[in-house]
XYZ file of C-alpha atoms in Angstrom:
291
model
C -44.901 -49.112 -77.283
C -46.729 -45.814 -77.720
C -48.512 -43.751 -75.070
C -51.145 -41.181 -76.059
C -52.051 -38.068 -74.076
C -55.038 -35.925 -75.035
C -56.646 -32.569 -74.423
C -59.812 -30.985 -75.765
C -57.961 -29.760 -78.866
C -54.843 -31.905 -79.286
C -53.268 -35.325 -79.115
C -49.637 -36.255 -78.530
C -48.071 -39.669 -79.060
C -44.889 -40.676 -77.209
C -42.842 -43.779 -77.951
C -41.207 -45.698 -75.116
C -38.109 -45.922 -77.349
C -36.231 -42.801 -76.337
C -39.391 -41.440 -74.640
C -39.637 -39.661 -77.996
C -42.519 -37.432 -79.054
C -43.558 -38.895 -82.425
C -46.783 -36.981 -83.068
C -48.404 -33.744 -81.920
C -51.530 -32.875 -83.807
C -54.563 -30.665 -83.636
C -57.567 -32.970 -83.421
C -60.275 -30.743 -84.937
C -58.357 -30.109 -88.173
C -55.966 -33.067 -88.118
C -52.976 -30.775 -88.617
C -49.776 -32.665 -87.716
C -46.938 -30.498 -86.433
C -44.235 -33.137 -85.937
C -42.037 -34.579 -88.674
C -42.986 -38.093 -89.787
C -39.559 -39.712 -89.438
C -39.352 -40.530 -93.164
C -35.987 -42.272 -93.634
C -35.491 -40.502 -96.964
C -34.429 -37.496 -94.858
C -34.126 -38.407 -91.159
C -35.698 -41.087 -88.985
C -35.781 -38.947 -85.834
C -38.729 -36.884 -84.689
C -37.905 -35.431 -81.281
C -35.043 -37.340 -79.643
C -33.648 -36.438 -76.229
C -29.889 -35.826 -76.283
C -28.169 -37.349 -73.239
C -25.521 -37.564 -71.827
C -23.788 -35.613 -74.627
C -24.828 -33.207 -77.372
C -23.417 -33.619 -80.843
C -20.157 -35.416 -81.489
C -17.516 -36.239 -78.911
C -13.991 -35.785 -80.234
C -12.824 -39.150 -81.530
C -16.219 -40.649 -80.692
C -15.343 -41.100 -77.037
C -15.563 -39.428 -73.647
C -13.078 -39.613 -70.784
C -14.003 -40.189 -67.149
C -11.270 -40.409 -64.510
C -8.687 -40.941 -67.243
C -10.523 -43.829 -68.889
C -11.974 -43.584 -72.422
C -15.518 -44.734 -73.255
C -17.005 -44.966 -76.748
C -20.134 -42.842 -77.027
C -22.105 -42.163 -80.220
C -23.288 -38.731 -81.325
C -25.999 -37.254 -79.075
C -25.555 -40.087 -76.558
C -27.592 -43.228 -75.893
C -30.918 -42.016 -74.469
C -32.536 -41.620 -77.881
C -31.961 -45.314 -78.615
C -32.817 -46.604 -75.140
C -36.090 -48.124 -73.999
C -37.661 -45.981 -71.258
C -40.015 -47.267 -68.567
C -43.469 -45.715 -68.371
C -43.838 -45.011 -64.654
C -47.058 -42.945 -64.595
C -49.814 -42.141 -67.079
C -53.319 -40.707 -67.245
C -55.340 -39.051 -70.012
C -53.200 -35.913 -70.222
C -49.914 -36.817 -68.525
C -47.177 -39.437 -68.924
C -43.875 -39.932 -67.077
C -40.966 -41.958 -68.466
C -37.716 -43.012 -66.776
C -34.324 -44.224 -67.970
C -31.798 -45.506 -65.425
C -28.313 -46.915 -65.808
C -28.041 -50.465 -67.095
C -25.324 -52.758 -68.385
C -25.381 -51.099 -71.799
C -25.234 -47.492 -70.551
C -22.499 -48.243 -68.020
C -20.273 -49.504 -70.838
C -20.274 -46.029 -72.416
C -21.086 -43.733 -69.481
C -19.885 -45.029 -66.079
C -22.448 -43.300 -63.877
C -25.642 -44.220 -62.033
C -28.531 -41.875 -62.798
C -32.254 -41.453 -63.396
C -33.474 -39.454 -66.402
C -37.185 -38.586 -66.221
C -39.251 -37.088 -69.046
C -42.725 -35.861 -68.089
C -45.268 -34.928 -70.762
C -48.302 -32.809 -69.833
C -50.843 -31.760 -72.493
C -53.218 -28.873 -71.821
C -55.220 -27.346 -74.661
C -52.812 -26.670 -77.523
C -49.711 -26.684 -75.288
C -47.464 -29.660 -74.579
C -44.949 -29.263 -71.763
C -42.000 -31.656 -71.568
C -40.108 -31.591 -68.282
C -36.650 -33.147 -67.899
C -35.177 -34.234 -64.577
C -31.782 -35.845 -64.075
C -31.002 -37.394 -60.691
C -27.551 -38.436 -59.525
C -28.009 -41.842 -57.868
C -24.251 -42.487 -57.849
C -21.750 -42.218 -54.983
C -19.685 -39.710 -56.977
C -20.296 -36.492 -58.864
C -21.756 -37.076 -62.333
C -21.438 -34.839 -65.407
C -23.659 -34.666 -68.484
C -25.085 -32.505 -71.226
C -28.797 -32.482 -72.033
C -30.569 -31.398 -75.187
C -33.799 -31.477 -77.173
C -34.280 -32.073 -80.912
C -37.943 -31.631 -82.001
C -38.555 -31.590 -85.770
C -41.530 -29.620 -87.079
C -43.157 -29.945 -90.469
C -42.169 -26.960 -92.594
C -44.179 -26.088 -94.560
C -47.108 -26.868 -92.255
C -50.051 -28.618 -93.901
C -48.256 -28.163 -97.226
C -48.933 -24.426 -97.178
C -46.323 -22.468 -99.137
C -42.646 -23.320 -99.403
C -39.833 -23.501 -96.856
C -38.692 -20.007 -97.873
C -42.080 -18.588 -96.823
C -41.234 -19.359 -93.192
C -39.141 -17.566 -90.604
C -38.063 -17.880 -86.984
C -39.153 -15.184 -84.562
C -37.150 -14.906 -81.339
C -38.725 -13.624 -78.137
C -36.408 -10.603 -78.108
C -33.721 -8.991 -80.273
C -30.583 -11.119 -80.408
C -26.973 -10.594 -81.385
C -26.167 -14.195 -82.234
C -22.871 -15.666 -83.355
C -23.260 -18.777 -85.459
C -20.680 -21.442 -84.622
C -19.615 -23.906 -87.331
C -19.157 -27.677 -87.281
C -16.558 -29.641 -89.222
C -17.362 -32.750 -91.256
C -17.177 -35.012 -88.204
C -19.385 -32.766 -86.054
C -16.837 -30.894 -83.922
C -16.951 -27.132 -83.488
C -14.339 -25.246 -85.502
C -12.409 -22.915 -83.139
C -12.403 -19.202 -83.948
C -14.913 -19.544 -86.788
C -18.244 -17.785 -86.386
C -20.702 -15.572 -88.247
C -22.919 -12.841 -86.781
C -26.634 -13.346 -87.417
C -29.778 -11.267 -86.831
C -27.725 -8.165 -85.981
C -29.944 -7.000 -83.106
C -33.095 -8.184 -84.868
C -35.437 -10.938 -83.758
C -36.401 -12.639 -87.038
C -34.450 -15.140 -89.122
C -35.827 -15.773 -92.649
C -35.473 -19.421 -93.598
C -33.868 -20.825 -96.699
C -32.351 -24.240 -97.366
C -28.975 -22.652 -98.109
C -28.585 -21.732 -94.422
C -27.851 -25.403 -93.706
C -25.271 -26.102 -96.409
C -22.642 -26.248 -93.636
C -24.694 -28.292 -91.161
C -26.623 -26.923 -88.177
C -26.765 -23.355 -86.941
C -25.233 -23.486 -83.453
C -25.681 -20.634 -80.976
C -24.397 -20.369 -77.412
C -25.957 -18.306 -74.618
C -29.183 -17.267 -76.330
C -31.078 -14.604 -74.360
C -34.571 -15.414 -75.655
C -36.545 -18.036 -73.771
C -38.761 -18.836 -76.754
C -38.682 -18.949 -80.541
C -41.588 -19.398 -82.963
C -41.764 -20.945 -86.418
C -44.057 -18.732 -88.501
C -45.182 -18.283 -92.094
C -45.671 -15.184 -94.231
C -48.656 -16.903 -95.884
C -50.528 -18.588 -93.028
C -51.616 -18.068 -89.431
C -50.376 -21.542 -88.477
C -47.337 -21.396 -86.198
C -45.453 -23.358 -83.572
C -43.858 -21.694 -80.553
C -41.079 -23.394 -78.586
C -40.359 -22.076 -75.084
C -37.559 -23.440 -72.908
C -36.118 -23.211 -69.412
C -32.538 -24.060 -68.387
C -31.435 -24.619 -71.983
C -29.028 -21.718 -72.692
C -27.781 -22.934 -76.089
C -29.644 -23.537 -79.337
C -29.276 -25.588 -82.485
C -31.321 -25.082 -85.666
C -31.039 -27.846 -88.274
C -32.414 -29.649 -91.267
C -30.836 -32.149 -93.670
C -30.523 -31.078 -97.297
C -33.776 -29.585 -98.624
C -35.865 -31.464 -96.049
C -39.529 -30.464 -95.466
C -39.017 -29.913 -91.737
C -37.023 -27.790 -89.308
C -35.492 -28.781 -85.968
C -35.525 -26.214 -83.151
C -33.162 -27.626 -80.510
C -32.662 -25.961 -77.121
C -29.561 -27.452 -75.480
C -27.501 -27.344 -72.304
C -24.078 -27.802 -73.880
C -22.634 -28.099 -77.381
C -20.414 -30.488 -79.322
C -16.690 -30.758 -78.576
C -14.324 -28.373 -80.321
C -11.692 -29.748 -82.665
C -8.810 -31.175 -80.664
C -10.681 -31.326 -77.352
C -8.920 -33.805 -75.042
C -10.537 -33.011 -71.699
C -12.664 -35.134 -69.412
C -16.442 -35.396 -69.465
C -16.612 -32.813 -66.667
C -14.680 -30.338 -68.851
C -17.071 -30.378 -71.831
C -18.746 -27.125 -72.898
C -21.970 -26.365 -71.031
C -21.743 -29.521 -68.944
C -23.939 -29.978 -65.848
C -22.307 -31.571 -62.804
C -24.331 -32.959 -59.904
C -23.162 -34.138 -56.479
C -24.485 -37.442 -55.096
C -28.215 -37.045 -54.517
C -28.360 -33.895 -56.648
C -30.820 -33.228 -59.440
C -31.224 -30.880 -62.418
C -34.484 -29.781 -64.036
C -35.334 -28.124 -67.331
C -38.311 -27.899 -69.640
C -39.498 -27.498 -73.215
C -42.977 -26.234 -74.108
C -44.501 -26.613 -77.580
C -47.612 -24.577 -78.448
C -49.385 -24.595 -81.802
C -51.532 -21.773 -83.105
């Protein structure tokens, strides 16, 4: 089921499956900023990554010494959320533990996604509540895919990413099964704040960065004024990705990254993990603005 929120200049469509943003468009021009989900490249559009990011080593997590099978990026993106509140410009979705989630992640929780549309800005707030009697641990990430080129203007190589501030970023590399390769990295930007885009950047999978200083990054074109800015709070890590030669780009603020090769620790030991005591909660946000 889809829920639509509107403003004077925009419309956003959210599916109850994964509480996923499937469309964000400018209503006066009809410009669509979100990827269509064409299966020829990738069926996702803007999945939420929970309770893990990327691939767990061996496809499983460990909690209190017991192993649980858990697919890449976790189960939230393939779970049906409950719409708990909605009006013209706001919608709130909730996912709680159920028989299926407990089989792969043995914790009780609430995961809320709140969408608020104002003008040309869509804010997505994330709240995780620990409703268990024990401490829970999780990673949380975003994965929005934006059309690139936008409105068919120019080519992918005419676009670039502009970070809020100069960055000295180290790109981390993933192996063929999605684990981080220890001690392999590449410096990028070199104190600059722009990253020119080319398909060849993604020949070795996603660009993965830890501890990014900027709190926003914009997708811009050398040929057009159309742009999309992504701002984020409490997401210290960042993934940038596209499948081979795809006409879109994913800008993915994360709290956590995939396991490193050979990782054998517990869920609570994963990189960038958030741990909450009983009754605790964690909040973060993602804001998408088109120009």
